[in-house]
CSV table of C-alpha atoms in Angstrom, one decimal:
chain,number,residue,atom,x,y,z
Y,1,MET,CA,-85.1,51.5,17.5
Y,2,THR,CA,-85.6,51.9,13.7
Y,3,VAL,CA,-86.4,49.0,11.6
Y,4,LEU,CA,-86.5,48.6,7.8
Y,5,VAL,CA,-88.9,45.9,6.5
Y,6,VAL,CA,-88.0,45.0,2.9
Y,7,THR,CA,-89.2,42.5,0.4
Y,8,ASP,CA,-88.1,41.4,-3.1
Y,9,SER,CA,-91.7,41.8,-4.3
Y,10,PRO,CA,-93.8,44.9,-4.5
Y,11,GLU,CA,-97.1,42.9,-4.2
Y,12,GLY,CA,-98.5,39.5,-3.3
Y,13,PRO,CA,-98.2,37.4,-0.2
Y,14,THR,CA,-94.6,38.5,0.6
Y,15,GLN,CA,-95.7,42.1,0.7
Y,16,LYS,CA,-98.8,41.2,2.7
Y,17,ILE,CA,-96.6,39.4,5.3
Y,18,ALA,CA,-94.1,42.3,5.4
Y,19,ARG,CA,-96.9,44.8,6.0
Y,20,LEU,CA,-98.3,42.6,8.8
Y,21,VAL,CA,-94.9,42.5,10.4
Y,22,ALA,CA,-94.4,46.3,10.1
Y,23,ASP,CA,-97.8,47.0,11.6
Y,24,ALA,CA,-97.2,44.7,14.5
Y,25,LEU,CA,-93.8,46.3,15.2
Y,26,ALA,CA,-95.3,49.7,15.0
Y,27,GLU,CA,-97.9,48.7,17.5
Y,28,ARG,CA,-95.0,48.1,19.9
Y,29,ASP,CA,-93.7,51.6,19.4
Y,30,ILE,CA,-90.9,50.6,17.0
Y,31,ASP,CA,-90.2,53.1,14.2
Y,32,VAL,CA,-90.8,51.1,11.0
Y,33,THR,CA,-90.2,51.9,7.3
Y,34,VAL,CA,-91.5,49.5,4.6
Y,35,GLY,CA,-89.3,49.6,1.6
Y,36,ASP,CA,-87.9,47.6,-1.3
Y,37,THR,CA,-84.5,46.1,-2.1
Y,38,SER,CA,-83.1,49.5,-3.2
Y,39,ASP,CA,-83.4,50.6,0.5
Y,40,LEU,CA,-80.8,48.1,1.5
Y,41,GLU,CA,-78.2,50.6,0.3
Y,42,ARG,CA,-79.1,52.6,3.3
Y,43,THR,CA,-78.9,49.9,6.0
Y,44,GLU,CA,-76.7,52.1,8.2
Y,45,GLU,CA,-79.8,54.3,8.9
Y,46,TYR,CA,-81.6,51.4,10.7
Y,47,GLU,CA,-80.8,49.3,13.7
Y,48,GLY,CA,-82.8,46.4,12.4
Y,49,ILE,CA,-83.7,44.9,9.0
Y,50,VAL,CA,-86.5,42.4,8.3
Y,51,PHE,CA,-86.1,40.9,4.8
Y,52,GLY,CA,-88.8,38.8,3.1
Y,53,GLY,CA,-88.4,37.0,-0.2
Y,54,GLU,CA,-90.4,34.7,-2.4
Y,55,VAL,CA,-89.1,31.2,-2.9
Y,56,ASP,CA,-89.7,28.9,-5.8
Y,57,ALA,CA,-88.8,25.2,-5.7
Y,58,GLY,CA,-87.3,25.9,-2.3
Y,59,GLU,CA,-84.9,28.7,-3.3
Y,60,TYR,CA,-84.8,32.5,-3.2
Y,61,SER,CA,-84.3,33.9,-6.7
Y,62,PRO,CA,-80.7,34.3,-7.9
Y,63,ASP,CA,-81.3,38.1,-7.9
Y,64,THR,CA,-82.5,38.1,-4.3
Y,65,ILE,CA,-79.5,36.0,-3.2
Y,66,GLU,CA,-77.2,38.4,-5.1
Y,67,ILE,CA,-78.8,41.4,-3.4
Y,68,LEU,CA,-78.4,40.0,0.0
Y,69,THR,CA,-74.9,38.6,-0.3
Y,70,SER,CA,-73.6,41.7,-2.0
Y,71,ARG,CA,-74.8,43.7,1.1
Y,72,ALA,CA,-73.8,41.1,3.6
Y,73,SER,CA,-71.0,43.2,5.3
Y,74,GLY,CA,-73.4,46.0,6.0
Y,75,LEU,CA,-76.4,43.8,6.9
Y,76,SER,CA,-74.3,41.8,9.3
Y,77,GLN,CA,-73.7,45.0,11.3
Y,78,GLN,CA,-77.5,45.3,11.9
Y,79,LEU,CA,-80.1,43.1,13.7
Y,80,VAL,CA,-81.4,41.0,10.8
Y,81,TRP,CA,-84.4,38.7,10.5
Y,82,LEU,CA,-85.3,36.8,7.3
Y,83,PHE,CA,-88.5,35.3,6.0
Y,84,ALA,CA,-89.5,33.4,2.9
Y,85,VAL,CA,-92.9,32.9,1.3
Y,86,GLY,CA,-93.5,30.0,-1.1
Y,87,ASP,CA,-93.7,26.3,-1.5
Y,88,GLU,CA,-90.9,25.4,1.0
Y,89,SER,CA,-88.0,26.9,2.8
Y,90,SER,CA,-85.0,28.0,0.9
Y,91,GLN,CA,-82.2,25.5,0.6
Y,92,ASP,CA,-79.7,28.4,0.6
Y,93,THR,CA,-81.0,29.6,3.9
Y,94,PRO,CA,-78.4,28.1,6.3
Y,95,ASP,CA,-75.5,29.8,4.4
Y,96,LEU,CA,-77.5,33.0,4.1
Y,97,ILE,CA,-78.4,33.1,7.8
Y,98,SER,CA,-74.8,32.6,8.7
Y,99,GLU,CA,-73.4,35.2,6.2
Y,100,LEU,CA,-75.9,37.8,7.3
Y,101,ALA,CA,-75.7,36.9,11.0
Y,102,ALA,CA,-79.5,36.7,11.0
Y,103,LEU,CA,-81.2,36.3,14.3
Y,104,ASP,CA,-84.1,34.2,12.9
Y,105,TYR,CA,-85.5,32.8,9.7
Y,106,ARG,CA,-89.2,31.9,9.1
Y,107,SER,CA,-90.8,30.2,6.2
Y,108,PHE,CA,-94.4,31.1,5.5
Y,109,ASP,CA,-96.9,29.5,3.2
Y,110,PRO,CA,-98.6,32.1,1.0
Y,111,SER,CA,-101.9,31.4,2.9
Y,112,THR,CA,-100.3,31.8,6.4
Y,113,GLY,CA,-102.8,33.4,8.8
Y,114,GLU,CA,-102.3,36.9,10.3
Y,115,ASP,CA,-102.0,35.4,13.9
Y,116,GLU,CA,-98.9,33.4,12.9
Y,117,VAL,CA,-97.2,36.4,11.3
Y,118,ARG,CA,-98.1,38.6,14.3
Y,119,SER,CA,-96.6,36.0,16.6
Y,120,TRP,CA,-93.3,36.1,14.8
Y,121,ALA,CA,-93.4,39.9,14.7
Y,122,SER,CA,-93.9,39.8,18.5
Y,123,TYR,CA,-90.8,37.7,18.8
Y,124,ILE,CA,-88.9,40.2,16.7
Y,125,ALA,CA,-90.1,43.1,18.9
Y,126,ASP,CA,-89.0,41.2,22.0
Y,127,GLU,CA,-85.6,40.7,20.5
Y,128,ILE,CA,-85.4,44.4,19.7
Y,129,ASP,CA,-86.4,45.3,23.2
Y,130,GLY,CA,-83.6,43.1,24.5
Y,131,HIS,CA,-81.1,45.0,22.3
Y,132,SER,CA,-82.3,48.5,23.2
């Protein structure tokens, strides 16, 4: 299984969580690529996509929502997991989860510990194993 882990931010807590997820998946012998939103143009190269975005006032940025919804038809053909990092979960999340057919969504505080992130990554790896 090949998985693309993508964030809407090249640094900061979202990128830190993405790298923890990628490392945990790689430890389970899953082929992982960490990329940015431009890599979503190549979703057909991956069986799974993990997308993380920053939220402010409970919402993903308009640019992030546009990127995801404009690629919804391709993303909905893959296994998709979403996460948000910020002050609270995104109010747009239920619609986005449905549109992308995401298997799970997690909201993380910027100070979330490594164990919590790795636990979620383990859940993702178990889901991948179930689809392999």
